[in-house]
Amino acid sequence: MDGAEFIASAITTGKLHGVGIGSSLAEVENVFRAGYVDDPDAEENLSLRRDYGLVEFSFNDGLAWTVVGASIEIHRLAVVEDLAAEWQEAQGVDFPEYLTWNEIAAEISRIPGHPELTPRTDQTGYIEYRSPTTRVSALVVDGDEERDEERDDWPGRGDVFSIALGQGAGPRAPAVRHLGVVRGARDVDRPRPWSRLWKIRSNRYMSLVTVA
């Protein structure tokens, strides 16, 4: 499966490799084999965010750990070295550094009974394509800036930035976050000034800071 097919399936089904809203933590772990970072609610232990590098899951209820949201951070593919290769090895999906909305829309159009996508243009610098039936949103870059082929580390106009699943799915502004413990991840390289995600490279447990 290639990246466009994977994204089209997520948008039309609301599932990532068969797991989605309402799935248990055990079900997610049974499907996703890549290294991850856990960022729990340290005070109440009522929520958990698990970051697999390309895909993130949010869980509610410290007893049951049920998926309440998920996202595919496509913009990281151009920033994090070897992320695409690691995802192909772990999940069997071939991702390029960039995916355009036209590529994904073409895949969606081939799926029988695919949902209608409602565009919203009131997002500064982005267009949000929303599927109300599957509760999935695609955030597409809509600024004046073309993709910078020379720098080659950030999506340009027409490229998909991220996909969000869940009732609260929608655009999210970049923000600095502290991530918890890394399992099966890689050493953190010194980031370039424009990097949105610190590169991960080792098989040790550690803490790191990332910019989404």
mmCIF file of C-alpha atoms in Angstrom:
data_model
loop_
_atom_site.group_PDB
_atom_site.id
_atom_site.type_symbol
_atom_site.label_atom_id
_atom_site.label_comp_id
_atom_site.label_asym_id
_atom_site.label_seq_id
_atom_site.Cartn_x
_atom_site.Cartn_y
_atom_site.Cartn_z
ATOM 1 C CA MET A 1 0.000 0.000 0.000
ATOM 2 C CA ASP A 2 1.250 3.492 -0.767
ATOM 3 C CA GLY A 3 0.742 6.637 1.288
ATOM 4 C CA ALA A 4 -2.100 8.056 -0.802
ATOM 5 C CA GLU A 5 -4.055 4.789 -0.532
ATOM 6 C CA PHE A 6 -3.503 4.696 3.236
ATOM 7 C CA ILE A 7 -4.711 8.279 3.685
ATOM 8 C CA ALA A 8 -7.718 7.736 1.385
ATOM 9 C CA SER A 9 -8.680 4.679 3.439
ATOM 10 C CA ALA A 10 -8.380 6.658 6.682
ATOM 11 C CA ILE A 11 -10.606 9.442 5.370
ATOM 12 C CA THR A 12 -13.299 7.138 4.000
ATOM 13 C CA THR A 13 -13.398 4.667 6.905
ATOM 14 C CA GLY A 14 -12.218 6.649 9.934
ATOM 15 C CA LYS A 15 -9.792 3.792 10.652
ATOM 16 C CA LEU A 16 -6.003 3.379 10.589
ATOM 17 C CA HIS A 17 -5.147 -0.231 9.793
ATOM 18 C CA GLY A 18 -8.516 -1.149 11.267
ATOM 19 C CA VAL A 19 -8.255 0.806 14.538
ATOM 20 C CA GLY A 20 -9.933 4.117 15.277
ATOM 21 C CA ILE A 21 -12.165 5.963 17.705
ATOM 22 C CA GLY A 22 -13.260 3.566 20.448
ATOM 23 C CA SER A 23 -10.390 1.103 19.932
ATOM 24 C CA SER A 24 -8.446 -0.018 22.990
ATOM 25 C CA LEU A 25 -4.774 0.586 23.692
ATOM 26 C CA ALA A 26 -4.197 -3.157 23.307
ATOM 27 C CA GLU A 27 -5.762 -3.096 19.836
ATOM 28 C CA VAL A 28 -3.514 -0.205 18.804
ATOM 29 C CA GLU A 29 -0.431 -1.994 20.123
ATOM 30 C CA ASN A 30 -1.408 -5.132 18.236
ATOM 31 C CA VAL A 31 -1.438 -3.220 14.938
ATOM 32 C CA PHE A 32 1.255 -0.550 15.231
ATOM 33 C CA ARG A 33 4.813 -1.850 15.526
ATOM 34 C CA ALA A 34 6.856 1.348 15.198
ATOM 35 C CA GLY A 35 8.699 2.938 18.131
ATOM 36 C CA TYR A 36 6.653 5.419 20.115
ATOM 37 C CA VAL A 37 6.644 8.178 22.715
ATOM 38 C CA ASP A 38 4.103 8.196 25.553
ATOM 39 C CA ASP A 39 2.973 11.527 26.997
ATOM 40 C CA PRO A 40 0.596 10.783 29.907
ATOM 41 C CA ASP A 41 -1.403 13.207 31.996
ATOM 42 C CA ALA A 42 1.027 13.362 34.897
ATOM 43 C CA GLU A 43 -1.452 14.842 37.387
ATOM 44 C CA GLU A 44 -4.670 12.902 36.911
ATOM 45 C CA ASN A 45 -3.624 9.954 34.744
ATOM 46 C CA LEU A 46 -6.881 10.359 32.827
ATOM 47 C CA SER A 47 -5.438 10.823 29.359
ATOM 48 C CA LEU A 48 -2.554 9.576 27.267
ATOM 49 C CA ARG A 49 -1.051 10.663 23.971
ATOM 50 C CA ARG A 50 1.035 8.081 22.126
ATOM 51 C CA ASP A 51 3.227 9.368 19.305
ATOM 52 C CA TYR A 52 4.476 6.832 16.757
ATOM 53 C CA GLY A 53 6.393 9.486 14.812
ATOM 54 C CA LEU A 54 4.010 9.641 11.864
ATOM 55 C CA VAL A 55 0.788 8.710 13.653
ATOM 56 C CA GLU A 56 -0.445 9.924 17.046
ATOM 57 C CA PHE A 57 -3.245 8.497 19.180
ATOM 58 C CA SER A 58 -5.042 10.155 22.079
ATOM 59 C CA PHE A 59 -6.601 7.975 24.786
ATOM 60 C CA ASN A 60 -9.092 8.763 27.536
ATOM 61 C CA ASP A 61 -9.823 7.072 30.858
ATOM 62 C CA GLY A 62 -6.818 5.823 32.755
ATOM 63 C CA LEU A 63 -8.572 2.520 33.428
ATOM 64 C CA ALA A 64 -9.676 1.502 29.932
ATOM 65 C CA TRP A 65 -7.405 3.637 27.681
ATOM 66 C CA THR A 66 -9.792 4.100 24.760
ATOM 67 C CA VAL A 67 -8.902 5.990 21.567
ATOM 68 C CA VAL A 68 -10.656 9.363 21.410
ATOM 69 C CA GLY A 69 -8.600 10.930 18.636
ATOM 70 C CA ALA A 70 -5.793 10.278 16.185
ATOM 71 C CA SER A 71 -3.724 12.144 13.628
ATOM 72 C CA ILE A 72 -1.345 11.457 10.762
ATOM 73 C CA GLU A 73 1.419 14.088 10.829
ATOM 74 C CA ILE A 74 2.349 13.961 7.151
ATOM 75 C CA HIS A 75 4.461 17.115 7.318
ATOM 76 C CA ARG A 76 7.036 15.225 9.410
ATOM 77 C CA LEU A 77 7.997 13.003 6.472
ATOM 78 C CA ALA A 78 10.049 15.799 4.904
ATOM 79 C CA VAL A 79 11.760 16.664 8.191
ATOM 80 C CA VAL A 80 12.564 13.411 9.949
ATOM 81 C CA GLU A 81 15.257 11.391 8.258
ATOM 82 C CA ASP A 82 14.350 7.739 7.653
ATOM 83 C CA LEU A 83 10.800 8.158 9.001
ATOM 84 C CA ALA A 84 9.286 6.936 5.731
ATOM 85 C CA ALA A 85 11.640 3.937 5.613
ATOM 86 C CA GLU A 86 10.916 3.026 9.226
ATOM 87 C CA TRP A 87 7.166 3.279 8.626
ATOM 88 C CA GLN A 88 7.413 1.057 5.567
ATOM 89 C CA GLU A 89 9.311 -1.543 7.562
ATOM 90 C CA ALA A 90 6.967 -1.401 10.550
ATOM 91 C CA GLN A 91 3.606 -0.986 8.799
ATOM 92 C CA GLY A 92 4.144 -1.869 5.145
ATOM 93 C CA VAL A 93 3.070 1.540 3.807
ATOM 94 C CA ASP A 94 5.269 3.418 1.310
ATOM 95 C CA PHE A 95 5.193 7.167 1.953
ATOM 96 C CA PRO A 96 6.888 9.840 -0.162
ATOM 97 C CA GLU A 97 8.248 12.994 1.486
ATOM 98 C CA TYR A 98 5.169 14.911 0.317
ATOM 99 C CA LEU A 99 1.606 14.039 -0.611
ATOM 100 C CA THR A 100 -0.601 16.419 -2.543
ATOM 101 C CA TRP A 101 -4.316 16.710 -1.946
ATOM 102 C CA ASN A 102 -4.910 15.968 -5.649
ATOM 103 C CA GLU A 103 -3.229 12.565 -5.225
ATOM 104 C CA ILE A 104 -5.358 11.685 -2.225
ATOM 105 C CA ALA A 105 -8.579 13.019 -3.776
ATOM 106 C CA ALA A 106 -7.930 10.830 -6.823
ATOM 107 C CA GLU A 107 -7.619 7.764 -4.580
ATOM 108 C CA ILE A 108 -10.791 8.679 -2.691
ATOM 109 C CA SER A 109 -12.736 9.012 -5.949
ATOM 110 C CA ARG A 110 -11.948 5.362 -6.765
ATOM 111 C CA ILE A 111 -13.537 4.086 -3.552
ATOM 112 C CA PRO A 112 -17.221 3.118 -4.021
ATOM 113 C CA GLY A 113 -19.568 5.046 -1.768
ATOM 114 C CA HIS A 114 -16.869 7.432 -0.598
ATOM 115 C CA PRO A 115 -18.086 10.273 1.658
ATOM 116 C CA GLU A 116 -18.560 13.824 0.448
ATOM 117 C CA LEU A 117 -15.822 16.130 1.690
ATOM 118 C CA THR A 118 -16.763 19.607 2.819
ATOM 119 C CA PRO A 119 -14.027 22.249 2.326
ATOM 120 C CA ARG A 120 -13.525 25.059 4.824
ATOM 121 C CA THR A 121 -11.449 28.024 3.689
ATOM 122 C CA ASP A 122 -11.599 30.057 6.901
ATOM 123 C CA GLN A 123 -8.375 28.476 8.135
ATOM 124 C CA THR A 124 -5.525 30.960 7.702
ATOM 125 C CA GLY A 125 -3.059 29.453 5.246
ATOM 126 C CA TYR A 126 -4.933 26.134 5.019
ATOM 127 C CA ILE A 127 -7.985 24.447 3.550
ATOM 128 C CA GLU A 128 -9.683 21.848 5.720
ATOM 129 C CA TYR A 129 -11.503 19.028 3.914
ATOM 130 C CA ARG A 130 -13.930 17.422 6.350
ATOM 131 C CA SER A 131 -15.853 14.149 6.147
ATOM 132 C CA PRO A 132 -18.753 14.480 8.623
ATOM 133 C CA THR A 133 -19.735 10.825 8.272
ATOM 134 C CA THR A 134 -16.328 9.441 9.259
ATOM 135 C CA ARG A 135 -15.291 12.459 11.387
ATOM 136 C CA VAL A 136 -11.989 12.886 9.579
ATOM 137 C CA SER A 137 -10.344 16.139 8.493
ATOM 138 C CA ALA A 138 -7.524 16.725 6.013
ATOM 139 C CA LEU A 139 -5.509 19.916 6.449
ATOM 140 C CA VAL A 140 -4.044 21.153 3.157
ATOM 141 C CA VAL A 141 -1.578 24.001 2.737
ATOM 142 C CA ASP A 142 -3.247 26.924 0.962
ATOM 143 C CA GLY A 143 -0.756 29.756 1.366
ATOM 144 C CA ASP A 144 1.043 31.665 -1.352
ATOM 145 C CA GLU A 145 4.299 29.798 -0.799
ATOM 146 C CA GLU A 146 5.213 26.981 -3.165
ATOM 147 C CA ARG A 147 7.110 24.029 -1.814
ATOM 148 C CA ASP A 148 10.759 25.004 -1.354
ATOM 149 C CA GLU A 149 12.543 22.309 -3.361
ATOM 150 C CA GLU A 150 15.980 23.585 -2.361
ATOM 151 C CA ARG A 151 15.339 23.513 1.382
ATOM 152 C CA ASP A 152 13.008 20.539 0.968
ATOM 153 C CA ASP A 153 11.764 20.324 4.547
ATOM 154 C CA TRP A 154 8.263 21.816 4.630
ATOM 155 C CA PRO A 155 5.105 21.332 2.541
ATOM 156 C CA GLY A 156 3.951 23.989 0.093
ATOM 157 C CA ARG A 157 0.661 24.970 -1.502
ATOM 158 C CA GLY A 158 -1.485 21.942 -2.332
ATOM 159 C CA ASP A 159 0.456 19.560 -0.056
ATOM 160 C CA VAL A 160 -1.334 17.742 2.746
ATOM 161 C CA PHE A 161 -0.140 18.873 6.166
ATOM 162 C CA SER A 162 -1.976 16.424 8.434
ATOM 163 C CA ILE A 163 -5.026 14.216 8.865
ATOM 164 C CA ALA A 164 -7.115 14.262 12.057
ATOM 165 C CA LEU A 165 -9.643 11.675 13.273
ATOM 166 C CA GLY A 166 -12.277 12.253 15.924
ATOM 167 C CA GLN A 167 -14.975 14.677 16.947
ATOM 168 C CA GLY A 168 -12.455 17.390 17.652
ATOM 169 C CA ALA A 169 -10.551 16.791 14.425
ATOM 170 C CA GLY A 170 -9.354 19.936 12.763
ATOM 171 C CA PRO A 171 -6.406 22.248 12.222
ATOM 172 C CA ARG A 172 -3.859 22.540 14.994
ATOM 173 C CA ALA A 173 -1.313 25.318 15.208
ATOM 174 C CA PRO A 174 2.332 24.234 15.564
ATOM 175 C CA ALA A 175 3.293 24.154 19.224
ATOM 176 C CA VAL A 176 6.261 23.084 21.308
ATOM 177 C CA ARG A 177 5.439 20.027 23.371
ATOM 178 C CA HIS A 178 7.374 17.942 25.841
ATOM 179 C CA LEU A 179 7.115 14.276 25.002
ATOM 180 C CA GLY A 180 7.491 11.608 27.646
ATOM 181 C CA VAL A 181 9.458 8.380 27.399
ATOM 182 C CA VAL A 182 10.590 7.091 24.039
ATOM 183 C CA ARG A 183 10.320 3.379 23.417
ATOM 184 C CA GLY A 184 12.160 1.913 20.446
ATOM 185 C CA ALA A 185 12.999 5.372 19.131
ATOM 186 C CA ARG A 186 16.301 6.868 18.016
ATOM 187 C CA ASP A 187 18.850 9.372 19.314
ATOM 188 C CA VAL A 188 17.925 13.023 19.012
ATOM 189 C CA ASP A 189 20.120 14.845 16.507
ATOM 190 C CA ARG A 190 20.838 18.529 16.827
ATOM 191 C CA PRO A 191 17.892 20.123 14.999
ATOM 192 C CA ARG A 192 18.190 22.529 12.100
ATOM 193 C CA PRO A 193 16.723 25.967 12.889
ATOM 194 C CA TRP A 194 13.713 25.336 10.620
ATOM 195 C CA SER A 195 13.024 21.774 11.733
ATOM 196 C CA ARG A 196 9.536 21.117 13.067
ATOM 197 C CA LEU A 197 10.483 17.814 14.641
ATOM 198 C CA TRP A 198 13.744 16.809 16.285
ATOM 199 C CA LYS A 199 15.193 13.800 14.532
ATOM 200 C CA ILE A 200 15.075 10.544 16.428
ATOM 201 C CA ARG A 201 17.843 7.963 16.026
ATOM 202 C CA SER A 202 18.634 5.134 18.623
ATOM 203 C CA ASN A 203 17.035 2.272 20.428
ATOM 204 C CA ARG A 204 17.283 3.775 23.906
ATOM 205 C CA TYR A 205 14.672 5.222 26.241
ATOM 206 C CA MET A 206 14.880 9.029 26.535
ATOM 207 C CA SER A 207 12.987 12.272 26.708
ATOM 208 C CA LEU A 208 12.891 14.797 23.882
ATOM 209 C CA VAL A 209 11.274 18.029 22.832
ATOM 210 C CA THR A 210 9.447 18.287 19.533
ATOM 211 C CA VAL A 211 7.646 20.938 17.538
ATOM 212 C CA ALA A 212 4.535 19.517 15.931
#
